[in-house]
XYZ file of C-alpha atoms in Angstrom:
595
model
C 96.982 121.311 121.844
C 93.465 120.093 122.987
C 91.559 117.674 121.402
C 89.060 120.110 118.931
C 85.694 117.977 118.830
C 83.262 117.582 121.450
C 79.584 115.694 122.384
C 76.801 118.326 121.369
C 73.702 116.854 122.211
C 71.643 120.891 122.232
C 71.524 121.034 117.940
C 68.250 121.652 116.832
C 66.322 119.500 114.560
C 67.563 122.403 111.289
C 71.138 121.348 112.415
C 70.917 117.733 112.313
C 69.229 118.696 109.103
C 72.254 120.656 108.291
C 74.802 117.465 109.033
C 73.253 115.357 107.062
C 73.464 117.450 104.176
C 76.812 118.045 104.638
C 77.405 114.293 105.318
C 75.672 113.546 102.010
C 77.664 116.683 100.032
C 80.832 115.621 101.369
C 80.604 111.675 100.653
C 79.378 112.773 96.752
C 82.020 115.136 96.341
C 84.702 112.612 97.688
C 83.095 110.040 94.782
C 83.079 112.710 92.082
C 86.307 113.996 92.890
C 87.888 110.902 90.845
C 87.339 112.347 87.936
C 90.228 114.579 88.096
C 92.622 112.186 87.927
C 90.908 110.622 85.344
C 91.182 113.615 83.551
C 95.114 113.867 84.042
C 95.261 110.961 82.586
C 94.624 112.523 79.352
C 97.171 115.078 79.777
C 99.970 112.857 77.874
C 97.556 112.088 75.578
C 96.368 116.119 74.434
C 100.368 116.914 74.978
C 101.325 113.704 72.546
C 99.013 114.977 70.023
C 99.985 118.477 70.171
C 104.020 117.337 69.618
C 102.996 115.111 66.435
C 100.940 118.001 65.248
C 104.076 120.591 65.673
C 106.313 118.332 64.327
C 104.534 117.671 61.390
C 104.625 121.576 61.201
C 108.250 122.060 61.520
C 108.668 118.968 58.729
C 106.559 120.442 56.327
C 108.552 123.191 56.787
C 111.978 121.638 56.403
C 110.948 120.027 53.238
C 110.951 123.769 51.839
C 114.323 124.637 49.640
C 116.668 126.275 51.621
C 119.592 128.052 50.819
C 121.768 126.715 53.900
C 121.211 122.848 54.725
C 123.842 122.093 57.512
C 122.537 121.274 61.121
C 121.008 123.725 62.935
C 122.843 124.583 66.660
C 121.447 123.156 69.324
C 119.857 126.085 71.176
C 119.408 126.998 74.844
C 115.795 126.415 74.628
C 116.419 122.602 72.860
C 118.659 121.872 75.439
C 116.708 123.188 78.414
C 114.305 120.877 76.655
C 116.476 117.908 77.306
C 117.697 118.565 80.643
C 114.103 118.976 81.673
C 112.822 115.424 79.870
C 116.547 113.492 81.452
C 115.123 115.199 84.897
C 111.338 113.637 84.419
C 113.137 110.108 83.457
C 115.522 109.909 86.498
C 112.172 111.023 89.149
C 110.149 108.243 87.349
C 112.824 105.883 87.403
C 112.800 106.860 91.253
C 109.107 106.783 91.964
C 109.083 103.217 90.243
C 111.583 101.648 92.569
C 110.655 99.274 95.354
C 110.474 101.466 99.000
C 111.048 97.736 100.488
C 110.533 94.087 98.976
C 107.125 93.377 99.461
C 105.850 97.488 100.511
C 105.154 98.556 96.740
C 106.575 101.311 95.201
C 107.182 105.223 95.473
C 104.872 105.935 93.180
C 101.784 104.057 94.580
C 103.052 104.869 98.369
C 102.620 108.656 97.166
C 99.629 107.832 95.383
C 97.933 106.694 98.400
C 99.344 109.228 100.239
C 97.896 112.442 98.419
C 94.731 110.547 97.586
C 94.321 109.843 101.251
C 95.118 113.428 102.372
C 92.677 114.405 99.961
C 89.652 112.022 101.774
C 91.297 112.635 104.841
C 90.679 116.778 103.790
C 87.060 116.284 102.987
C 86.457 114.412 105.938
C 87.058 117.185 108.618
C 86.895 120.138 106.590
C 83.418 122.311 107.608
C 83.017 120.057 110.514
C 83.136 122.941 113.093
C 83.372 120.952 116.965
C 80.773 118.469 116.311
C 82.051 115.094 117.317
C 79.517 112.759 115.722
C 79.890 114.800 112.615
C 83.396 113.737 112.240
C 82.822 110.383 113.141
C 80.199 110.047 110.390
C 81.726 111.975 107.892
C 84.662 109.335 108.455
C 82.097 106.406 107.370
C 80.705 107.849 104.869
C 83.289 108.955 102.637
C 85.011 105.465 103.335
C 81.825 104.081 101.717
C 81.768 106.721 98.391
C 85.289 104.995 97.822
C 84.004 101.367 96.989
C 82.656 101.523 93.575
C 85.962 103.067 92.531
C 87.992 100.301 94.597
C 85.872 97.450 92.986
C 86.818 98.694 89.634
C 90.327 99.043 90.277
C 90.461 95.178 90.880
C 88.522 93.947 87.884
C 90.264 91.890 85.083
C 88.124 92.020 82.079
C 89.291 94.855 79.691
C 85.601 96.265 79.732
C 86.594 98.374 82.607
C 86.190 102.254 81.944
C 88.642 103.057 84.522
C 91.119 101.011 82.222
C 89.853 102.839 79.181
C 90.850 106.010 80.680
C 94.080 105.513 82.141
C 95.222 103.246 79.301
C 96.452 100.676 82.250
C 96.234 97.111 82.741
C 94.631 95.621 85.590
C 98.160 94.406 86.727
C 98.883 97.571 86.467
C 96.015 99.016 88.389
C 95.842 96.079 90.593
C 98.485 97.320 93.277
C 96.524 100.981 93.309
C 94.046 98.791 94.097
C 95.533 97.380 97.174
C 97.023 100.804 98.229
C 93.309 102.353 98.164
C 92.437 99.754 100.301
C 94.625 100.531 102.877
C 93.058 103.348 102.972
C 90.004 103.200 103.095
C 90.571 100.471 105.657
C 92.352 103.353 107.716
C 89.115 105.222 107.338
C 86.503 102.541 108.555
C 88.762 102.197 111.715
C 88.677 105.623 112.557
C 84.695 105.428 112.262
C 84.512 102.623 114.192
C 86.780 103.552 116.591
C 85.355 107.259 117.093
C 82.341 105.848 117.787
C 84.048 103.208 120.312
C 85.301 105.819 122.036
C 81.726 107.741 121.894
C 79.790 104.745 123.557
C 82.819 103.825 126.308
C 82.560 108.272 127.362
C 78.776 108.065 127.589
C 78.619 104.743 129.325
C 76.545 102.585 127.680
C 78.776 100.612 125.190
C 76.915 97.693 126.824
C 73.914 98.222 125.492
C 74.571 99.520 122.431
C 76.892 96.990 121.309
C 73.682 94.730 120.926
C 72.532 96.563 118.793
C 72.267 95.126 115.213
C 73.629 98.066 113.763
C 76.564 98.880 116.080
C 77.490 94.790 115.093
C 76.865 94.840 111.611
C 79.465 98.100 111.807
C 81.838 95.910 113.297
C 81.462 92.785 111.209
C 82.356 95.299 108.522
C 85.367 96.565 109.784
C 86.619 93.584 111.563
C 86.529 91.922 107.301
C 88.061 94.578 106.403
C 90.956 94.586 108.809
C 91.359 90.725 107.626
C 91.618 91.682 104.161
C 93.910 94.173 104.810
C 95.717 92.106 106.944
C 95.765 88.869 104.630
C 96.936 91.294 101.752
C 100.531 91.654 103.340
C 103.267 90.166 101.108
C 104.465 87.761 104.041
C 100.839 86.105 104.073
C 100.342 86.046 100.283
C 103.342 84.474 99.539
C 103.045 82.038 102.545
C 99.518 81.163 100.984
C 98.143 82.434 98.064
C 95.262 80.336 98.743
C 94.265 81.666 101.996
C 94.482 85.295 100.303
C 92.956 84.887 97.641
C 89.582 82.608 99.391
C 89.619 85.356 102.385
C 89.525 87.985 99.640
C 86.496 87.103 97.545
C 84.477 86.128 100.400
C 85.055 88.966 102.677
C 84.601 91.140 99.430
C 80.847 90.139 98.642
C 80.341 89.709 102.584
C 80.982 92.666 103.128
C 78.454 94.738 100.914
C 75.184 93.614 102.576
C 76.425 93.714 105.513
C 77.327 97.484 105.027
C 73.875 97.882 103.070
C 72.319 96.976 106.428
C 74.138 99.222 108.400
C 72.914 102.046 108.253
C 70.616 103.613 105.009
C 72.428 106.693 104.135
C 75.421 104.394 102.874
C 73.282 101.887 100.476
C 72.892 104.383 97.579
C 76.748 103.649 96.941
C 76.353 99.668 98.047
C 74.419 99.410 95.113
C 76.682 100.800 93.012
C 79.273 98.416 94.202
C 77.373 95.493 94.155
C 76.365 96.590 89.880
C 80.056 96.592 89.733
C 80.642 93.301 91.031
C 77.934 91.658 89.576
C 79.067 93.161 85.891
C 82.780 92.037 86.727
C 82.029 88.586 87.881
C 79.456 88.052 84.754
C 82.155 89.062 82.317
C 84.661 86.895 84.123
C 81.990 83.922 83.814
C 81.441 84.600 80.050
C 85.195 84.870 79.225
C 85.567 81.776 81.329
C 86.076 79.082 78.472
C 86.121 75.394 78.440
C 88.756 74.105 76.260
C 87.557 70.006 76.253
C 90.709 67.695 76.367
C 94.200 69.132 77.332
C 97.363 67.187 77.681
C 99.725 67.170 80.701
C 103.213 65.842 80.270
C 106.525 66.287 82.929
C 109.434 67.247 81.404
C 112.068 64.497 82.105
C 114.701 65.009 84.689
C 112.949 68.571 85.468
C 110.194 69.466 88.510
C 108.943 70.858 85.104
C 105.107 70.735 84.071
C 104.214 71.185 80.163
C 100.026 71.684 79.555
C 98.908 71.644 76.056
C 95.717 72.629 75.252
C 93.661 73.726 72.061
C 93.941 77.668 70.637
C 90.476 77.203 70.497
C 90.094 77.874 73.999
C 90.612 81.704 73.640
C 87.769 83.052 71.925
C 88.392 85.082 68.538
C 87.598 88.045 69.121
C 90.712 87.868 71.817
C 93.658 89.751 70.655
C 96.358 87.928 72.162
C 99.963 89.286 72.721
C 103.223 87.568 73.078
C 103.987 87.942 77.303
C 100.028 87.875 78.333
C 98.919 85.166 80.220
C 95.764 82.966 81.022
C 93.552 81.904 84.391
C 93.640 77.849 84.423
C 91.404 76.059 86.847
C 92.387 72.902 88.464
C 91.806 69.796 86.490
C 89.109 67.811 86.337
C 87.892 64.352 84.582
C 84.907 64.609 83.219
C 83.272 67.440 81.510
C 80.309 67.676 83.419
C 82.283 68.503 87.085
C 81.853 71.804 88.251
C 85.287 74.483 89.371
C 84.888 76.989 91.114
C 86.198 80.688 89.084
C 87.936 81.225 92.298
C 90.211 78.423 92.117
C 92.332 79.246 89.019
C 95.914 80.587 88.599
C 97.571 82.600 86.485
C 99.884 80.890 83.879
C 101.879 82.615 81.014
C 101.603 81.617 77.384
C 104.888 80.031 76.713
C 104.833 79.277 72.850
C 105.023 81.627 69.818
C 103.317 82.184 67.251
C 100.107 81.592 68.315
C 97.957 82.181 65.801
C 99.958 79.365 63.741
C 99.822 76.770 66.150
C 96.578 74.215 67.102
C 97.968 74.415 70.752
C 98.462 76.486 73.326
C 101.588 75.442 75.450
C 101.961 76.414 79.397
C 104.557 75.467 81.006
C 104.557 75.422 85.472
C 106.926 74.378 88.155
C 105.523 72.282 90.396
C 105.010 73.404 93.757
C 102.103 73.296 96.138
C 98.617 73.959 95.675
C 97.362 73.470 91.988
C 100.246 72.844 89.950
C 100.786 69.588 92.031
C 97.587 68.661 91.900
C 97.898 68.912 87.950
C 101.497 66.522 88.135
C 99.697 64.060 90.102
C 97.068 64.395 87.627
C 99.596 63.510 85.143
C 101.005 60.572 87.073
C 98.048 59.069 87.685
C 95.933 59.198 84.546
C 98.648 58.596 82.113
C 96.851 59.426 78.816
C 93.610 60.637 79.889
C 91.548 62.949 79.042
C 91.958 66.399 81.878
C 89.791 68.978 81.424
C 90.349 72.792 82.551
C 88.886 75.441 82.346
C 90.153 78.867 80.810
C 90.213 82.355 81.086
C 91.892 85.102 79.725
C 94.300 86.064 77.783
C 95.558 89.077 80.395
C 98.823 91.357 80.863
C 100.473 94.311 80.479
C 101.655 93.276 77.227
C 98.629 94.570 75.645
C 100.351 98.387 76.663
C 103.743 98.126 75.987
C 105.430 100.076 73.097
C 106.950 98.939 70.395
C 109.862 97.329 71.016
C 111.661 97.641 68.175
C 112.098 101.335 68.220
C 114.723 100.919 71.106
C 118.063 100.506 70.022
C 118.517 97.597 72.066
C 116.279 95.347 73.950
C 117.556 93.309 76.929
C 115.919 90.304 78.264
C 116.758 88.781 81.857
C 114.994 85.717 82.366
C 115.255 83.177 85.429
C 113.978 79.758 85.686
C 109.981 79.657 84.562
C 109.967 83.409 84.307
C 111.267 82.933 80.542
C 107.648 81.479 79.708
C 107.464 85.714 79.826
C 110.518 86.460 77.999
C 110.430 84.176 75.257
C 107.675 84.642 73.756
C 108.067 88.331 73.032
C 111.841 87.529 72.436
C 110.859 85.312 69.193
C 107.993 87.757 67.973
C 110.665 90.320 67.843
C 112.922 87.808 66.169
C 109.984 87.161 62.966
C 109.515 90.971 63.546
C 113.176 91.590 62.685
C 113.375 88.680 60.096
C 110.420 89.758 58.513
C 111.322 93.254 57.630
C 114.969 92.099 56.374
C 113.008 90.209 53.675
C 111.296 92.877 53.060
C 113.923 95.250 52.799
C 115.657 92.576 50.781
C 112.730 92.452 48.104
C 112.172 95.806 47.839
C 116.068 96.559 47.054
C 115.907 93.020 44.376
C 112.954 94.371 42.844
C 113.413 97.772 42.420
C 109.874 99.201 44.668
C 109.736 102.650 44.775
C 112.307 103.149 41.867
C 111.404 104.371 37.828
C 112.105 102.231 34.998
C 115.128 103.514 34.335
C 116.884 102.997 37.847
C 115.184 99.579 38.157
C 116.959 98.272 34.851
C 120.139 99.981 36.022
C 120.146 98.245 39.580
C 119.203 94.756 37.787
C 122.227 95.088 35.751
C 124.139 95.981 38.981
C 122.751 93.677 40.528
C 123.310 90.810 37.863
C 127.171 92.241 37.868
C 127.440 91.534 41.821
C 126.257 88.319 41.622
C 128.931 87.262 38.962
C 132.058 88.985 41.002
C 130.985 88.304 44.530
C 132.161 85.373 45.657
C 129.766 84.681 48.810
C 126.327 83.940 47.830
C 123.864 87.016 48.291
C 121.919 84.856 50.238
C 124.308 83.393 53.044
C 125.266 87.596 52.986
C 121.753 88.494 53.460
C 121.639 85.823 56.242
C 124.709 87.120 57.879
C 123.494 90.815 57.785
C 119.747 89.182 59.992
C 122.146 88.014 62.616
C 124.162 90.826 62.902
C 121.145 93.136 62.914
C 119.582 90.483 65.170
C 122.392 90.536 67.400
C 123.202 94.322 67.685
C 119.089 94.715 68.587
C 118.657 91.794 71.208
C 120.342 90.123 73.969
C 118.626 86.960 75.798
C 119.726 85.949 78.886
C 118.523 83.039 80.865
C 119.829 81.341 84.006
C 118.606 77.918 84.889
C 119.523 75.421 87.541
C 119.937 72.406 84.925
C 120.454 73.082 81.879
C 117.143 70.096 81.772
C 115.249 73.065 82.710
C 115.430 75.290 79.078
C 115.004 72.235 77.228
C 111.368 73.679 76.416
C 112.547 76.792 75.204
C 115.781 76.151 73.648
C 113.476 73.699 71.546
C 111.095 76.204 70.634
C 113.262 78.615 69.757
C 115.066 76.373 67.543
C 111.771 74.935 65.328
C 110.813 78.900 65.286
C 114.010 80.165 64.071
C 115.807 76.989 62.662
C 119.192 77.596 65.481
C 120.128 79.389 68.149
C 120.557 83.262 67.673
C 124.098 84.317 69.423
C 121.782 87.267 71.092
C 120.763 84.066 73.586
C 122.603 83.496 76.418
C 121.868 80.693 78.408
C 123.355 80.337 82.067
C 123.292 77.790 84.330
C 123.759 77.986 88.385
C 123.782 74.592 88.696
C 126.207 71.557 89.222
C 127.787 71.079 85.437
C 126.124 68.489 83.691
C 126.939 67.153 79.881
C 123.734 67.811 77.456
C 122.588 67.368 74.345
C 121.247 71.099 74.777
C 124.603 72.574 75.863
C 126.265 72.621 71.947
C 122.558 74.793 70.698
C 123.736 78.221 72.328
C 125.745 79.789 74.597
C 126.328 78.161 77.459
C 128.005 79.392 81.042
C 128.120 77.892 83.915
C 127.589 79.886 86.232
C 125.170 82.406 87.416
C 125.065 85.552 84.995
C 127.055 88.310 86.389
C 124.083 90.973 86.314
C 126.831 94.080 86.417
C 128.675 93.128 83.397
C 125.447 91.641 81.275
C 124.216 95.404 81.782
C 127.342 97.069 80.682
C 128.125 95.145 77.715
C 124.452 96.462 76.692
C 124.822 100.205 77.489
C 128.265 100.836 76.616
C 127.434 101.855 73.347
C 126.342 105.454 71.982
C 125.378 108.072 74.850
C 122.245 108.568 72.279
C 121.058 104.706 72.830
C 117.861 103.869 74.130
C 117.616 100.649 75.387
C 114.029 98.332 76.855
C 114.588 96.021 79.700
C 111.849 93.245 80.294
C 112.655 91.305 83.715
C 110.430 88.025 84.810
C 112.332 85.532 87.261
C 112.638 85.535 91.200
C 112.483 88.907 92.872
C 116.289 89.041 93.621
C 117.569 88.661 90.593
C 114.830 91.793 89.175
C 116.404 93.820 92.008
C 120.125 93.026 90.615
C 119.284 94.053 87.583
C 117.203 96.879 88.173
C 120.082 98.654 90.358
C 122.602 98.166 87.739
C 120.220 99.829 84.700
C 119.626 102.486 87.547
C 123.027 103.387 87.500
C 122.698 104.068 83.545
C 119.632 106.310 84.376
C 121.372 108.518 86.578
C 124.027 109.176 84.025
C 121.234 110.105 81.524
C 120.410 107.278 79.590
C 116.703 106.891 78.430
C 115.313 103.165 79.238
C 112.234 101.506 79.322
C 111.730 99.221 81.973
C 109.210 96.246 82.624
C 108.594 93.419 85.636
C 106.845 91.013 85.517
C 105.491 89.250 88.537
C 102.548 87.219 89.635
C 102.929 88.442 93.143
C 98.623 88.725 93.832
């Protein structure tokens, strides 16, 4: 097959008009064209509310009298139903695994894929033979793309694209990183089109003195190091480098694009709104929480920061599993940090909203959590300041918990600073509505005079024959429901290292639930900690935790919230797999800080 496109240098001064046009059409329609997704977004959301609406139909109905009340057969229809919904879970299930540790999943890989064919599509469709017009047309739609990928990175929750997709931006934040890749992909192919143009017609050497033809390759040359510094190896190698390389080259790169050539600032200016907006909002939720107190956890590489619930702002609605942007520390409060140096660190301590503090607690490695230890050390009872912003997560879109018929929690190390938290919400959660079961059925709510005497007098009865107090059998009916809803497991090296949390949970819920299982990998060491819960060790054998979870009713829906090292998610997340594929309906959730 020959190659299609070819040099005209005989159009007219109408068909340059013409290509430009087109060139500007094209790039609009590529930036518009979002909004279709966008708009399937709200697909669930019509369908959802058409369901409740039917079903409150069909109940209305129900309540009716009836001559015959036993269960109606399941029909073909209803159970065409469910084969098609068990079909859609097992090809989500699919699309969310990993294609490779590191590469992102199925379902952002063919996300990028048809959204690239798409740009790709617009790019050389009603291009005829005209070799500069596919080189430009390459450019240009590269350059409709930014505003979108800008707002697919930003953080603060004012962020339309969030709004309308109902996503977090950890959630959006690897589309983000996909889109880049392409549009990367796209720049290249401009650039190197019009490589190739200058070397055919022999004067690359002059041109490439230009200050337009070198502003075009500062741009693509930052983006190829963004792209390139975005690779797993790199940002786990140095998050630093990343993350320095990426806000730089980011603002670099829009004047130097605005420069570049004209017909591309129109959507430069966009981007740069959009990144002026996102890095204002991240300034103004920036807060400066005044003293904060750094400890080490004896006989751990364990780092516990304290520091005032003031800090979040009030109109922050913060959920159990979010977590907040810390800066480095600093001594006095008139020093400056930089926004860009801050990590992410989860909120380890629950509740919240009836505690003065908020406690985070870090290993320390490189970077800033050991410059915060040797803060510690060296300023033993000093005043460190930080500054801090957030709170952030997924949390914020998860469902409720509670209406699973089991949740499962696998925790390693630090990643429990996740787990925990929502583990002992949905402990008061569970607690809370026993006692209020327990005072509606005491006091007689929802019942007439006459039924209310008659159950006191029942009541009054039981209390006089039974000879276990009603309220050790109340108790006893919490942990059992407790237990039959949860299951906690943690694996530690030392058992040292769940001191934190094995404390917390304790002045929260007064003991140890027997839904927490704590393992340790560890050499065996005698602890004070050891006799508070369930203790193995050993490392948790992943394939039986699972089973003893799902081998209960086909019917069973069951949540599983994973935050520890990335082997031990993949261990568990191909033995709940195995439950999918025989049909089981389960919610799944990762949590990583892997960018």
């Amino acid at each position: 097959m020959s190659w299609p496109y070819r040099f005209d240098f005989s159009l007219t001064p109408e068909q340059l008009d013409q290509r430009r046009f087109l060139l500007d059409s094209y790039a609009q329609l590529a930036q518009y064209s979002v909004i279709f997704p966008l708009l399937c977004f709200q697909i669930p959301l019509v369908s959802r509310f058409l369901v409740l609406q039917a079903q409150r139909f069909t109940k209305t109905n129900e309540n009716r009298p009836t001559e015959h009340t036993e269960r109606p057969p399941i029909t073909v229809v209803g159970r065409s139903l469910s084969l098609i919904t068990e079909f859609k879970r097992k090809i989500r299930w699919v699309l969310d695994d990993s294609i490779w540790p590191g590469w992102g999943t199925w379902k952002e890989a063919v996300s990028g894929g048809l959204w690239g064919s798409w740009l790709l599509a617009l790019v050389l469709y009603d291009t005829g033979d005209d070799y500069m017009h596919v080189t430009k047309r390459f450019g240009i739609v590269a350059a409709s793309q930014l505003p979108l990928h800008y707002l697919l990175s930003a953080k603060p929750a004012y962020n339309p694209i969030q709004y309308l997709t109902r996503l977090s931006h950890e959630q959006l934040n690897p589309y983000h990183r996909v889109f880049g890749y392409v549009l990367m992909s796209l720049f290249v192919a401009h650039a190197t089109l019009y490589l190739n143009f200058y070397i055919q017609m022999g004067f690359l050497t002059k041109r490439i003195k230009d200050i337009d033809v070198q502003l075009g390759l500062a741009a693509v040359i930052s983006f190829t190091i963004i792209g390139t510094s975005a690779i797993s190896y790199i940002r786990h190698y140095s998050y630093r480098i990343f993350y320095t390389l990426h806000i730089a080259l980011s603002f670099a790169i829009l004047p130097i694009l605005y420069f570049h050539v004209r017909y591309l600032r129109i959507y430069i200016l966009e981007t740069a709104a959009i990144y002026a907006f996102l890095v204002l909002q991240r300034y103004i939720n920036k807060q400066h929480p005044g003293s904060a107190t750094v400890s080490l956890i004896p006989n751990t590489s364990l780092i516990r920061i304290s520091l005032p619930a003031a800090a979040l702002p009030e109109q922050k609605t913060y959920r159990p599993g979010q977590h907040v942007y810390l800066s480095r520390p600093f001594f006095n409060q008139t020093s400056s940090i930089s926004i860009s140096h801050m990590n992410p660190f989860s909120v380890a301590n629950l509740p919240l909203e009836d505690s003065p503090r908020i406690e985070l607690i870090a290993r320390e490695l490189d970077g800033s959590t050991k410059m915060i230890a040797d803060a510690a050390r060296h300023h033993k009872g000093g005043p460190l300041h930080f500054l801090l912003e957030g709170p952030y997560g997924s949390a914020t879109k998860f469902p409720d918990l509670l209406s699973y018929d089991h949740v499962l929690f696998v925790a390693g190390g630090v990643g429990a600073t996740f787990a925990l938290p929502i583990y002992g919400d949905l402990l008061r959660r569970i607690s809370s509505n026993h006692d209020s079961e327990k005072n509606s059925t005491t006091s007689g709510v929802g019942l007439d005079n006459g039924q209310a005497r008659h159950r006191k007098i029942v009541s009054a009865a039981a209390e006089k024959t039974t000879a276990e107090p009603e309220s050790q059998q109340t108790d006893e009916d919490m942990k059992s429901a407790t237990n039959s809803k949860l299951s906690f497991i943690w694996s530690v090296r030392a058992v040292e290292d769940a001191t934190w949390g094995l404390e917390a949970i304790r002045q929260q819920n007064g003991n140890i639930p027997k839904s927490f299982e704590l393992f340790v990998s560890g050499k065996q060491k005698e602890s004070q900690y050891s006799v508070l819960t369930t203790t193995t060790y050993e490392r948790p054998q992943v394939k039986s935790v699972v089973e003893k979870v799902f081998t209960g009713s086909e019917s069973q829906r069951v949540a599983v919230l994973v935050c520890g090292p990335a082997a031990l998610g993949r261990d568990v997340r191909r033995e709940v797999g195995e439950w999918v594929w025989k049909g089981r309906e389960v919610w799944w959730h990762e949590e990583q800080f892997s960018w």
